[in-house]
Structures are given as C-alpha cells and as structure tokens.
mmCIF file of C-alpha atoms in Angstrom:
data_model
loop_
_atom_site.group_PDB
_atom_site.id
_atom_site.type_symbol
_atom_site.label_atom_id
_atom_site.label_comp_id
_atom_site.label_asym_id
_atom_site.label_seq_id
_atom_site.Cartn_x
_atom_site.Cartn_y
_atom_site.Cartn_z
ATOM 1 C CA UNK A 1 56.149 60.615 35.494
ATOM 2 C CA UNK A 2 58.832 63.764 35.137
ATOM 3 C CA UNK A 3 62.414 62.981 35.341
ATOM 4 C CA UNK A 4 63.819 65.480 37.618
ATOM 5 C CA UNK A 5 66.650 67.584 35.773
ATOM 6 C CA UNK A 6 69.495 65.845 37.195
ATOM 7 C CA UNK A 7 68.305 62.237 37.103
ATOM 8 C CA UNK A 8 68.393 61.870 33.298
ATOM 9 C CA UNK A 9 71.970 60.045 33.174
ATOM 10 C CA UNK A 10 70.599 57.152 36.115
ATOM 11 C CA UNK A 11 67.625 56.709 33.395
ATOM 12 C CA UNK A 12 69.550 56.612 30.827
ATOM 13 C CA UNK A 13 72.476 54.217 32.285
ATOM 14 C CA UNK A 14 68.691 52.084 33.525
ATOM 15 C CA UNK A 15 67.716 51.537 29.651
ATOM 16 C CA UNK A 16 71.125 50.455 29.329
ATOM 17 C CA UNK A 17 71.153 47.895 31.804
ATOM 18 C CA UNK A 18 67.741 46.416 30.965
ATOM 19 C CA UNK A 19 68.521 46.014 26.979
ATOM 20 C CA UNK A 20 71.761 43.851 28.070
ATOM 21 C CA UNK A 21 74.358 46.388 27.155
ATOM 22 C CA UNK A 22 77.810 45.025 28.145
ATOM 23 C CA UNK A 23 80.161 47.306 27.443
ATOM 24 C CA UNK A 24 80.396 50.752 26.827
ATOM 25 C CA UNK A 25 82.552 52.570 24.735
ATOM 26 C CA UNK A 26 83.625 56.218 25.221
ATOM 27 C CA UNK A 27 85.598 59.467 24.786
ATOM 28 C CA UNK A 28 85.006 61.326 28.220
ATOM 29 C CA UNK A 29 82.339 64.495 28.051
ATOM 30 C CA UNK A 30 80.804 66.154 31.080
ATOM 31 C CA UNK A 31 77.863 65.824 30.026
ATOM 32 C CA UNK A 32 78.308 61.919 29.857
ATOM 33 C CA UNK A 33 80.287 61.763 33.171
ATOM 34 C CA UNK A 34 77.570 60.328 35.754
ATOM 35 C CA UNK A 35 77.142 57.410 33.143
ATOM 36 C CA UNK A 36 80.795 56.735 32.519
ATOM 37 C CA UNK A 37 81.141 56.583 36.463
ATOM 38 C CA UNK A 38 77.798 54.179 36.621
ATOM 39 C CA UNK A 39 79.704 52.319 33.960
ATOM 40 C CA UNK A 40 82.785 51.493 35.750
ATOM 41 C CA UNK A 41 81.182 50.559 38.781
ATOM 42 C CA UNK A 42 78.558 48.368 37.172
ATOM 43 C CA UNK A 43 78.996 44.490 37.724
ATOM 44 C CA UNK A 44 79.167 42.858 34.402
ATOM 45 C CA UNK A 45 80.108 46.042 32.263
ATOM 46 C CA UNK A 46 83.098 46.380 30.457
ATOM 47 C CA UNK A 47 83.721 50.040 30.346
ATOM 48 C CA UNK A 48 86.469 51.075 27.233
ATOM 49 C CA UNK A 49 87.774 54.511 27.759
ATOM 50 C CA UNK A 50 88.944 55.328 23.919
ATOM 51 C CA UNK A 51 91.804 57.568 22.612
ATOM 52 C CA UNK A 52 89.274 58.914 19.717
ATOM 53 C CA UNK A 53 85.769 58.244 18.931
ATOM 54 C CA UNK A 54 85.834 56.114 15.880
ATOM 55 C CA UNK A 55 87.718 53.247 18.005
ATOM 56 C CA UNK A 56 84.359 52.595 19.319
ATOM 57 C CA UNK A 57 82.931 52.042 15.918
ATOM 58 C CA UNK A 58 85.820 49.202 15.340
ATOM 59 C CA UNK A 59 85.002 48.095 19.190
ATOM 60 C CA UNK A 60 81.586 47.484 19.249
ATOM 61 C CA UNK A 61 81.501 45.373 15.611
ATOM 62 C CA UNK A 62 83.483 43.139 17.178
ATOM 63 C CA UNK A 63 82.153 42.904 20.360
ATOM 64 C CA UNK A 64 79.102 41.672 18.322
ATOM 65 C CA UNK A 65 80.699 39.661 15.786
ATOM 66 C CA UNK A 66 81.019 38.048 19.464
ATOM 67 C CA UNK A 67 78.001 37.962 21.065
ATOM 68 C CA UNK A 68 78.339 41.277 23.458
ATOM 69 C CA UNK A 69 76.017 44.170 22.852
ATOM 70 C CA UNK A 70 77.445 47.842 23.585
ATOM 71 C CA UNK A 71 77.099 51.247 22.901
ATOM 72 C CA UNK A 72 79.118 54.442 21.912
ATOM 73 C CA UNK A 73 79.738 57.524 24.097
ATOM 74 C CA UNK A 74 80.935 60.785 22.703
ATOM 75 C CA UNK A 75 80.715 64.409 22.422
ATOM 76 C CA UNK A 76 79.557 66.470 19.284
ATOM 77 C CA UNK A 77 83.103 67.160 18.566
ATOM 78 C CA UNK A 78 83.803 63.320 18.103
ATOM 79 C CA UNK A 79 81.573 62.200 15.461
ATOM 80 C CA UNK A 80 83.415 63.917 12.832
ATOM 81 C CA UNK A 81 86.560 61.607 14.147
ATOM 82 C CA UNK A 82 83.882 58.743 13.347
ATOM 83 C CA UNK A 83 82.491 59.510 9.400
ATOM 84 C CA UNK A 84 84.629 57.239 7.416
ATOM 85 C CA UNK A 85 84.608 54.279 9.913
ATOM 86 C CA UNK A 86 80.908 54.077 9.556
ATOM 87 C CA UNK A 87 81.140 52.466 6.504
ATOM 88 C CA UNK A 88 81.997 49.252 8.602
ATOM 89 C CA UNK A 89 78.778 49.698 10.787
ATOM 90 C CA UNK A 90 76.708 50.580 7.565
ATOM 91 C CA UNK A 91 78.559 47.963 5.352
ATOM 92 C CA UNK A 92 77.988 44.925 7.865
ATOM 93 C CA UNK A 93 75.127 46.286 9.241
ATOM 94 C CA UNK A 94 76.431 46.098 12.486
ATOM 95 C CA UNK A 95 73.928 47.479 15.367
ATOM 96 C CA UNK A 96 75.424 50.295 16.462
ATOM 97 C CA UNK A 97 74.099 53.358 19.369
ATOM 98 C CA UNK A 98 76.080 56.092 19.368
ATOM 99 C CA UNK A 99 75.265 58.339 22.472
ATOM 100 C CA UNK A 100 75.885 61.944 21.599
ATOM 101 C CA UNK A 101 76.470 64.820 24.055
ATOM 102 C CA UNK A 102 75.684 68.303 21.868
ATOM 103 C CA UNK A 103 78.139 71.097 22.170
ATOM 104 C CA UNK A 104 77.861 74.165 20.059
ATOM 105 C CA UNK A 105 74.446 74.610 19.712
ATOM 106 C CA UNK A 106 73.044 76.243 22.350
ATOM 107 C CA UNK A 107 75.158 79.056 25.014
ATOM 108 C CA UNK A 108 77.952 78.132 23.944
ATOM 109 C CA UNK A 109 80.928 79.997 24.974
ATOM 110 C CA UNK A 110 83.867 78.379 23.445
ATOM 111 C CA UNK A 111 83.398 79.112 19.914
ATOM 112 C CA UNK A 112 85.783 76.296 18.389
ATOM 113 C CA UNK A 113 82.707 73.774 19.303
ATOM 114 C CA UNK A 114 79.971 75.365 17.154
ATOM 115 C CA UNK A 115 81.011 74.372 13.328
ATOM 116 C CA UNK A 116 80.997 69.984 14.719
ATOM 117 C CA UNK A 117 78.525 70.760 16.828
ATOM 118 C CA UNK A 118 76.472 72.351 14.010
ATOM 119 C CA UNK A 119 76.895 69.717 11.919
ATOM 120 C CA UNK A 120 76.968 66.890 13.937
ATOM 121 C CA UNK A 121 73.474 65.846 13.143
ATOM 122 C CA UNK A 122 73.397 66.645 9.528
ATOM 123 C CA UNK A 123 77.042 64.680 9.379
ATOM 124 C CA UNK A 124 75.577 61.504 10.916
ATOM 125 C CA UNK A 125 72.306 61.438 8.576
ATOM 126 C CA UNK A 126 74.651 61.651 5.269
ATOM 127 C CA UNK A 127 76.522 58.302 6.685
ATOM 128 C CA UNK A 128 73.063 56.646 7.155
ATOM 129 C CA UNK A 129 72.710 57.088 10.836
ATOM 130 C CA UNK A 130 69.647 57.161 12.105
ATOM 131 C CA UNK A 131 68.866 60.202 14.980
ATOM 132 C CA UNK A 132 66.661 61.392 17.414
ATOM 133 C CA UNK A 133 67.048 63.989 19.838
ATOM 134 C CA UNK A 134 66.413 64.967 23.359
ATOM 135 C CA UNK A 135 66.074 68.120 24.646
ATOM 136 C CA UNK A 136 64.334 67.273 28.227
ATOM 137 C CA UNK A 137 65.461 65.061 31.145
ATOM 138 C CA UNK A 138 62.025 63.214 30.814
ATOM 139 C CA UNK A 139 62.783 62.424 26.811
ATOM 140 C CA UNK A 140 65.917 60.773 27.754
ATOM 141 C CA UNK A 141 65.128 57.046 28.633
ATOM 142 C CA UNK A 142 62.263 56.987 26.572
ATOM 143 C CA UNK A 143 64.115 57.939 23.283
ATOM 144 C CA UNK A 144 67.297 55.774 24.417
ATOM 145 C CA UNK A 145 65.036 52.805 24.992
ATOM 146 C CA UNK A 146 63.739 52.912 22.382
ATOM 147 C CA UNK A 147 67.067 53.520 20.048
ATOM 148 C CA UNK A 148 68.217 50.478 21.816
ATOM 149 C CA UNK A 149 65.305 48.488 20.809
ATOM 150 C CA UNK A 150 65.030 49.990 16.617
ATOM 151 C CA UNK A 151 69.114 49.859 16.018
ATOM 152 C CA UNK A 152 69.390 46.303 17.812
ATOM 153 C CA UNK A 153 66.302 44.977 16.535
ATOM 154 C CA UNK A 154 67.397 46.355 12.982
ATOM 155 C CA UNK A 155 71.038 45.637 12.729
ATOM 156 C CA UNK A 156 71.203 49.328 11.994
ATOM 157 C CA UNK A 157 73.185 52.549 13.267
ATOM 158 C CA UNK A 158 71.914 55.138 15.402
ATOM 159 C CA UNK A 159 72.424 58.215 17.549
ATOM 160 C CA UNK A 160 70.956 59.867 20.484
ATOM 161 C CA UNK A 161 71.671 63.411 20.456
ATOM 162 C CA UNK A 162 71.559 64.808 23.756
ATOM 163 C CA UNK A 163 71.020 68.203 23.703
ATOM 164 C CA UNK A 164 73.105 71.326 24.873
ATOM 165 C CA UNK A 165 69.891 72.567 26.888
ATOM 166 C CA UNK A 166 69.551 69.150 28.694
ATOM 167 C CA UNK A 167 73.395 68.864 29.664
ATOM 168 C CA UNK A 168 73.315 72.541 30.808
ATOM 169 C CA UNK A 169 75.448 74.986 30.639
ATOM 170 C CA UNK A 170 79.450 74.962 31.048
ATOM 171 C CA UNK A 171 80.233 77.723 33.193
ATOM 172 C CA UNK A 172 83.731 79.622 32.373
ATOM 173 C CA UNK B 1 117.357 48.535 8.297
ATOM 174 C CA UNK B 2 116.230 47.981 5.094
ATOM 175 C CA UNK B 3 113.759 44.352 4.692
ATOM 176 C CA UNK B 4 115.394 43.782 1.855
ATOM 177 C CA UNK B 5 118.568 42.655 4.104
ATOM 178 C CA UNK B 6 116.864 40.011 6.129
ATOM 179 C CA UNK B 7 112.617 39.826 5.614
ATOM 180 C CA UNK B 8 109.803 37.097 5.627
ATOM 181 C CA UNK B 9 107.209 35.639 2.866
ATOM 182 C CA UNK B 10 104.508 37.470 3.703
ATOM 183 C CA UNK B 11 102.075 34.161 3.160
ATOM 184 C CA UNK B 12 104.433 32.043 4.789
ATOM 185 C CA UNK B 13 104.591 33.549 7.664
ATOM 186 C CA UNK B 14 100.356 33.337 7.649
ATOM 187 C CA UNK B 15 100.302 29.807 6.542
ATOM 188 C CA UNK B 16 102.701 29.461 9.677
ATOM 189 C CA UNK B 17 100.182 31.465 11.913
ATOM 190 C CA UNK B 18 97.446 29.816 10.876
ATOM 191 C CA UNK B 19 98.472 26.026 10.281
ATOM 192 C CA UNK B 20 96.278 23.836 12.899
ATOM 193 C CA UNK B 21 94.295 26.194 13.858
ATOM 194 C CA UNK B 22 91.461 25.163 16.392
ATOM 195 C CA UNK B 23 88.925 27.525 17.796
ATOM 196 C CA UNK B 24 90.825 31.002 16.568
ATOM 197 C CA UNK B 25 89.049 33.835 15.552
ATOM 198 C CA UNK B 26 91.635 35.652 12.778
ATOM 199 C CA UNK B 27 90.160 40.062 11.891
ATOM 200 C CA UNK B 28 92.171 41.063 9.046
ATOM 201 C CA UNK B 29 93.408 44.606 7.706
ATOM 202 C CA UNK B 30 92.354 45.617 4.234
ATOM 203 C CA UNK B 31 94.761 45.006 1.457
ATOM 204 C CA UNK B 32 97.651 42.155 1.458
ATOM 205 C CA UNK B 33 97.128 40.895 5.003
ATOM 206 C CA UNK B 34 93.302 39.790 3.893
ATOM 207 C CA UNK B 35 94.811 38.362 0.761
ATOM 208 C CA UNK B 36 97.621 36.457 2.416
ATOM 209 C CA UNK B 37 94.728 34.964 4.857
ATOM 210 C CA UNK B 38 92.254 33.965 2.444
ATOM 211 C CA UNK B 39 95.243 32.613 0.445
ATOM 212 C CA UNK B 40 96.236 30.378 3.436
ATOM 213 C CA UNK B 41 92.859 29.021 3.501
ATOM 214 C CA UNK B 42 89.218 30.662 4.134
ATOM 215 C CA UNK B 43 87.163 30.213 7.158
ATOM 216 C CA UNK B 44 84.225 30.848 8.994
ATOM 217 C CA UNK B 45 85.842 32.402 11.750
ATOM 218 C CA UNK B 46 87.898 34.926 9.781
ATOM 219 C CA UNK B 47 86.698 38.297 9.667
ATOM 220 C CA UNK B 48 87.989 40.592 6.684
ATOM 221 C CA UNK B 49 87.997 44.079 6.412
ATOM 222 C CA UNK B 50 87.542 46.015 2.939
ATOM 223 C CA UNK B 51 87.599 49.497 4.341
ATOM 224 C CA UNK B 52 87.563 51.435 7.800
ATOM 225 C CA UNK B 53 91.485 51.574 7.763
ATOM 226 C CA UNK B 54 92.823 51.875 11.047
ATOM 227 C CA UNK B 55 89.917 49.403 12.581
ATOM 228 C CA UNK B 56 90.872 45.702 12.532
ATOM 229 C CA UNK B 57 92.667 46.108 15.854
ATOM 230 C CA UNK B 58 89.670 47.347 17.080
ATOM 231 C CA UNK B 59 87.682 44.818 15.804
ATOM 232 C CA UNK B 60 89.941 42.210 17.690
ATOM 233 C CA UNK B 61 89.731 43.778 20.750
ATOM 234 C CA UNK B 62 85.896 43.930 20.679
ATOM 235 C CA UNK B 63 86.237 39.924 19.892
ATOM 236 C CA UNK B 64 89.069 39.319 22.638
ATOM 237 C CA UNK B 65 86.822 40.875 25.214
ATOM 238 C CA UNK B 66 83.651 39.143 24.068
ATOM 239 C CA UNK B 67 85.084 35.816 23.721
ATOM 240 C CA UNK B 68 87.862 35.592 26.529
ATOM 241 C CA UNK B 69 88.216 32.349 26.193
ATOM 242 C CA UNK B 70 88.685 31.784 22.674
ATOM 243 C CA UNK B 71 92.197 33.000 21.083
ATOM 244 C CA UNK B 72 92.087 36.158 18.514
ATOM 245 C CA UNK B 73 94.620 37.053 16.210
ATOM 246 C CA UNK B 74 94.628 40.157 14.051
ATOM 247 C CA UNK B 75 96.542 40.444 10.829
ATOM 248 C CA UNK B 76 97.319 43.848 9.708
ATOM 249 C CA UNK B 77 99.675 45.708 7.781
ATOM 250 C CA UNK B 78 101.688 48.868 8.555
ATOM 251 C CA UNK B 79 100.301 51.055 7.208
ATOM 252 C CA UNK B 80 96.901 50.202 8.585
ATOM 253 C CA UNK B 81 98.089 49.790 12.042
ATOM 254 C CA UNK B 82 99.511 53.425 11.840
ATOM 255 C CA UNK B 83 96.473 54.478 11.157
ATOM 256 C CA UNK B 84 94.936 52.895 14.520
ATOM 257 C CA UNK B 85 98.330 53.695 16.868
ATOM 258 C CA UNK B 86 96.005 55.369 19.841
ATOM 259 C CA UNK B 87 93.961 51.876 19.467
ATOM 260 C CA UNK B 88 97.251 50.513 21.159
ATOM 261 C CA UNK B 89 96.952 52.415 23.925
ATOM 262 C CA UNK B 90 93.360 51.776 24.277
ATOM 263 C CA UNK B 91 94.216 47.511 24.232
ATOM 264 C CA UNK B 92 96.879 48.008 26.296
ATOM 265 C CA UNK B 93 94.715 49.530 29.201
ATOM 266 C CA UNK B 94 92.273 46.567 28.479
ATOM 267 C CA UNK B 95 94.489 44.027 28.641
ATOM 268 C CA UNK B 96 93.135 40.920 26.754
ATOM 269 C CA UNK B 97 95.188 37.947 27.399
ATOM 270 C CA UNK B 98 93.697 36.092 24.293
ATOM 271 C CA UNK B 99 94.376 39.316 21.692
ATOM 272 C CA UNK B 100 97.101 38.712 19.704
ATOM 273 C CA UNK B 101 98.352 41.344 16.631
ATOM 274 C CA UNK B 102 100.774 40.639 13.820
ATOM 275 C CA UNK B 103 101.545 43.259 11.819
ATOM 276 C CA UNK B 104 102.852 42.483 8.045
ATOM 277 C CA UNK B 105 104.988 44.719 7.756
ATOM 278 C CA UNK B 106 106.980 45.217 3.967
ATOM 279 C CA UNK B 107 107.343 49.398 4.683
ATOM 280 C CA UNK B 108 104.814 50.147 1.996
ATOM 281 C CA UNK B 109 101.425 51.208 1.015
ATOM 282 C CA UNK B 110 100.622 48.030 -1.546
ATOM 283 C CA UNK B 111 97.494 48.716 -2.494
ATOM 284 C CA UNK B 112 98.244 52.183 -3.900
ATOM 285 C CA UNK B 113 100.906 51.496 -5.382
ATOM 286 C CA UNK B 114 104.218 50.681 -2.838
ATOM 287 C CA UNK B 115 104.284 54.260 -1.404
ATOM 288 C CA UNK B 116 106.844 53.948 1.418
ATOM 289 C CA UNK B 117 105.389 53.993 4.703
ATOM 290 C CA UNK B 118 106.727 56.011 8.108
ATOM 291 C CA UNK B 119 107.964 52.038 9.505
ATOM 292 C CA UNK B 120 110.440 52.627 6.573
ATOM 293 C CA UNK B 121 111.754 56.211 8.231
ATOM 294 C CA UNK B 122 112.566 54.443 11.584
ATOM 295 C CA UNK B 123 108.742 54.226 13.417
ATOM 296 C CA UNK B 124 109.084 51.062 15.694
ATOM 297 C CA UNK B 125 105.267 49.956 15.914
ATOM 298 C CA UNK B 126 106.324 46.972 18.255
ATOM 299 C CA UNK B 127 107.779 49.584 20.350
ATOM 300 C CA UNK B 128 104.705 51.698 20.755
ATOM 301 C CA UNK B 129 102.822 48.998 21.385
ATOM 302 C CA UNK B 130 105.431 47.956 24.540
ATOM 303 C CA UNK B 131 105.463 51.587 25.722
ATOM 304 C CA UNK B 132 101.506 51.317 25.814
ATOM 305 C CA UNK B 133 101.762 48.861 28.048
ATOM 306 C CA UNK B 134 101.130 45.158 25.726
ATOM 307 C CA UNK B 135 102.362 42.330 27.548
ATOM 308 C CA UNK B 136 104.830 40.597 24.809
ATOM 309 C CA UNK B 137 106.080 42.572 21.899
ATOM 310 C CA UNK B 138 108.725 41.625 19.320
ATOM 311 C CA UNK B 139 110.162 42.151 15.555
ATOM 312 C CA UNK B 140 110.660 39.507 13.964
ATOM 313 C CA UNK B 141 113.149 38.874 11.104
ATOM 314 C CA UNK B 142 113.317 34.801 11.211
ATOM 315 C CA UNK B 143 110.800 32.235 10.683
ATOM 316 C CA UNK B 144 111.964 31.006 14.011
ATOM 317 C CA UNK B 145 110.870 33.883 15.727
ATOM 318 C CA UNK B 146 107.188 33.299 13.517
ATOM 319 C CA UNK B 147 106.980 29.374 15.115
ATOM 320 C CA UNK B 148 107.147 31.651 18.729
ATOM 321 C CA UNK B 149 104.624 33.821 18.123
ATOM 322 C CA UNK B 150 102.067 30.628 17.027
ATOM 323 C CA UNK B 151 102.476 29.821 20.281
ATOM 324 C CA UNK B 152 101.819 32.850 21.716
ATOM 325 C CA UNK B 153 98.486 32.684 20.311
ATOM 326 C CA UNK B 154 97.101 30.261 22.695
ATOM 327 C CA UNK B 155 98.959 30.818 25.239
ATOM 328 C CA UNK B 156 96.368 33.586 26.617
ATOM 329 C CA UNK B 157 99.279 35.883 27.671
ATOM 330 C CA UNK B 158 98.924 38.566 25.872
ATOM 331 C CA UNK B 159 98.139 41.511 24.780
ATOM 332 C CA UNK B 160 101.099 40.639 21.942
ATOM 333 C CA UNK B 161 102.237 42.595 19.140
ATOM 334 C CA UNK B 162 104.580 41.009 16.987
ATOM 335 C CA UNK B 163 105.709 42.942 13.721
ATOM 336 C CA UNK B 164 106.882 40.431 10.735
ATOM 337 C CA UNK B 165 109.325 42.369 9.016
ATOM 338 C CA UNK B 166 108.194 41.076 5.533
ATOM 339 C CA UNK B 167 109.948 41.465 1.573
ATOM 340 C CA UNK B 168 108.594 44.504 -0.197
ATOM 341 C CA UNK B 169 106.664 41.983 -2.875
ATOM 342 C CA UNK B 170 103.374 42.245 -4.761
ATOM 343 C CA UNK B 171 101.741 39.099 -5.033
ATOM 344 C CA UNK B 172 98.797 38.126 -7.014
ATOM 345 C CA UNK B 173 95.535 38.951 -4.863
ATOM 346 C CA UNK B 174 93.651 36.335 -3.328
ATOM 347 C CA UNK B 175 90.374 37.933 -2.832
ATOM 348 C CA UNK B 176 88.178 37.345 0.225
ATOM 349 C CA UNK B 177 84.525 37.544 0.332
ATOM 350 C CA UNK B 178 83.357 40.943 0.186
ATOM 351 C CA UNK B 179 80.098 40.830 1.727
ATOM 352 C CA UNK B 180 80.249 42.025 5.108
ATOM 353 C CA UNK B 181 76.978 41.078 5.938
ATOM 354 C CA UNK B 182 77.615 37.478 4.970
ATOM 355 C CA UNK B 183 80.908 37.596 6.776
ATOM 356 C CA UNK B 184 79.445 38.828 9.612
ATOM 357 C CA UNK B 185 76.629 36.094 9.986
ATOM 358 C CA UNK B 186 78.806 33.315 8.980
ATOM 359 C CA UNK B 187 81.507 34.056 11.978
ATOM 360 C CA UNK B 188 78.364 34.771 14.307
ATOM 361 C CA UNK B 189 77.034 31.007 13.016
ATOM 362 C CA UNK B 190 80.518 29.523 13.922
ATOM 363 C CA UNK B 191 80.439 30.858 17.490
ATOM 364 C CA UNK B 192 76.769 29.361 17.703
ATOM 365 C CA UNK B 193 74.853 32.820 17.492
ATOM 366 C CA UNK B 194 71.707 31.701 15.625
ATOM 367 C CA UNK B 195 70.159 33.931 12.890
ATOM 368 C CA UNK B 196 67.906 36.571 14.016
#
C-alpha cells in the first residue's frame, strides 16, 4: 500500500506512537511541521521545543536514564550543532533517533544550506550514528519503524534522513 | 565582586545538598562538581558526566520530566552551564517543579588550568535563568542561604537555579566512575528498570 505524498508525516508520527515514544524533542523545520503539530496535540506526549539541536541529545539520555523513550527532530543544518554531544549517546550507549529533515541536497535555492546539508550524513557516520534514508512518502514509516525498533532494541544511535525530494521544494 | 571577599567550600556546600538524601536523583557537570559529589558520597542514583559540556542540565531535565515525582538536582559548574545558557530557556518553558540546578560557581575553568570564566566579568547566570522564566533563582554567598536551597529540593517548586558563589580552590580529585554504561544501568536499576 502507497503512502500518498502528503501523508508521510501522519505515518511517521503513527510509528511513533506505536513504539511508545513519549516525548519528542525538536528544533522547528518545515519539513517536520505536521509532526511537531501532531506532537503537541498528542495525549501523553511531552513535546520539547529546543533552542539548538544538541539539547535534545542531553534531553533524551535523561529521559531514559528515567524510563521515557523519545526521539530527536531537526533539520540538516542542526546536526553539526550536535557532533561533540554524541559522545554522551555513543559513550553510554544511550538509544537515541534522530529524525533528520535534508536541506541542501536537492533544488536548493538558498545556498548557505548546501555545505551541512552535504555533509550531514557523512558527519553523523564519523560519530557512529547509524543512517538510513528516505527518499519516498511510502519509505517513511517503514524505515522509521524500523529505526525505532534497531536503535531501541540496540541501545544505539541513529538517524532518519528525510530527504529534500520527499519534503519538497521551498518555494522563494 | 570578587569570591574571594565572601565564597563557599565547594564540598561543603554538596555535603550540605546532599546530606539525608532520600529518593533524589543528583546529574553532575564534568570536572569539580562530579568530584565534589562523589567526594560527598557515591550513589546509585547519581549520574556523572565526563564529557558533552554544556549537557548535564539537559540531562536533568530529561530526568525531571520522566520522573515528576521524584526530586532532581543538577550540579554544575560555570563554566559548563555557560556552555548550555539556551538550555535555560528551554527548562524554563518546561517548567519542572522537581528540577533543581546549583551551579558551583569559583569564576574559573579548573580543569584547564583556572582560566577565568565570563561569571568573573559580571555574567549573572542566576539572572538568566530568572529572565527565562525559572520559578526561584538566587546567589548565594552564605551557608545559610545553602540550608534554603536543600529545601527547595523537595519542595517540587521549581524550576530553581541557585548559583553557590564558591572560593577559587583546587582540591584533590575525587574521581567518579567513568563508565557510562555502568552508570547508566546502575541509576536505571535504582529506579527499578530491569536489565534488558
């Protein structure tokens, strides 16, 4: 069964919901907005707006180290704002899901996005973070599940990299 | 301004924190304010950093919000807490009433070798956190001022920030365990998380 193009973020916020996230944890990106929104509403999730991406890294260890599983929103642009607080993730081996929105990599019209968003990928590999990518609505919850399930399961750190064709583009 | 005129023990005003502690869940900064913890006794539900400066208010919060009911008190120094200052803002719109911060502050950069720090050029920490929006905020000079912010810590009011102006010394290191994993499991144990 095809996602339709626009339906990806209700998937996606779904897989949330049925792997017990609690709280989510982000810097705001368009491309993550619909979620966010679901994430505010939602009964029983505590949704943490952050002043910079690597917060969330702090955040969500110690929302474990308490018993409440949660996941990471951001843009491209934020995980360099992340690389050195990863240690903490990859030291403790906290379980961490990082949910990346891609900017820079694909008609992209502001050019001050392309050298993070170029690198994002490569950046989160050399701090041991696992990553798979989605570049369809209908590889969305699938991948995302199943992130969810590997960095949970593993006590291990992970991304989703949702890509620049799937969020569409920003119009100027 | 200067600590030098009127300042705390660093470990007594820890020892003071932590004396009778109950069901309190204690994240530390890296450097001094892990030392002066382990040094006032070790325990299952501390939680030390060794790195990701900037993160053990974080760290706090994510405890404060997953266990509301059980106090949390972060231990931090200045220089680490200016490294987290928009993590303020981001407790302050949160609001945990169990989340408690003290900040050890002695103007320096310890661990590399007493560089002054920007708390020694005027920055007011306890004041950013009050313009954020924390509930109770305070510097405190006095040991007095220490036995009132103990009881802050249960007295789920908070958010509170309380900076302990503390003497510029450099005590012998009391090192905590360094295994994060280990740390990790054992506080997870405490709050009856089994193993996975």
């Amino acid at each position: 069964m095809s996602t339709p193009e626009t339906d990806w973020p209700d998937a996606l916020f779904s897989s949330l919901l049925e792997a017990g996230i609690g709280t989510v944890a982000y810097v705001p990106d368009a491309g993550h907005a619909r979620v966010i929104a679901l994430a505010h509403e939602a009964e029983g999730i505590t949704a943490v707006p952050l002043t910079t991406e690597e917060e969330g890294i702090g955040y969500l260890a110690g929302a474990w180290l308490g018993g409440l599983k949660g996941v990471l929103l951001m843009q491209s642009s934020g995980v360099g704002n992340c690389i050195n607080t990863l240690a903490l993730a990859a030291q403790a081996r906290f379980p961490l899901l990082m949910l990346v929105t891609m900017r820079g990599e694909w008609a992209e019209l502001n050019p001050w996005q392309n050298p993070a968003g170029g690198a994002a990928e490569e950046s989160l590999r050399l701090m041991g973070v696992r990553t798979w990518r989605a570049e369809r609505a209908d590889e969305v919850e699938p991948l995302v599940s199943g992130a969810l399930a590997m960095t949970f399961a593993g006590d291990m750190s992970g991304a989703v990299l949702l890509g620049q064709r799937l969020i569409g583009r920003k119009l100027w | 301004m200067s600590p030098a005129a009127e300042a705390l023990e660093r470990r007594a005003v820890v020892r003071t924190l932590l004396a009778g502690r109950e069901d309190l869940a204690v994240v530390t900064g890296l450097g001094s304010p892990s030392y002066d913890t382990v040094a006032a006794g070790d325990h299952d539900l501390n939680y030390y950093l060794w790195g990701a400066m900037g993160s053990a208010a974080t760290v706090g919060l994510g405890l404060a919000i997953a266990q509301p009911r059980r106090p949390v008190l972060v231990i931090t120094g200045d220089g680490e807490q200016l490294m987290g200052l928009g993590a303020l803002a981001t407790i302050a719109v949160q609001r945990p009433a169990n989340l408690t911060i003290a900040v050890l502050d002695n103007e320096r950069y310890a661990e590399t070798g007493m560089q002054r720090s920007h708390t020694g050029a005027g920055v007011r920490i306890d004041q950013v956190a009050a313009a954020c929006g924390f509930a109770w905020t305070a510097e405190l000079r006095e040991s007095a001022g220490v036995d009132q912010l103990r009881a802050r810590l249960t007295a789920f009011t908070g958010p509170n920030l309380a900076v302990c102006k503390v003497e510029p010394t450099d005590l012998p290191r009391v090192l905590p365990p360094i295994d994060a994993v280990y740390l990790k499991h054992r506080l997870r144990l405490a709050l009856g998380f089994p193993p996975r």
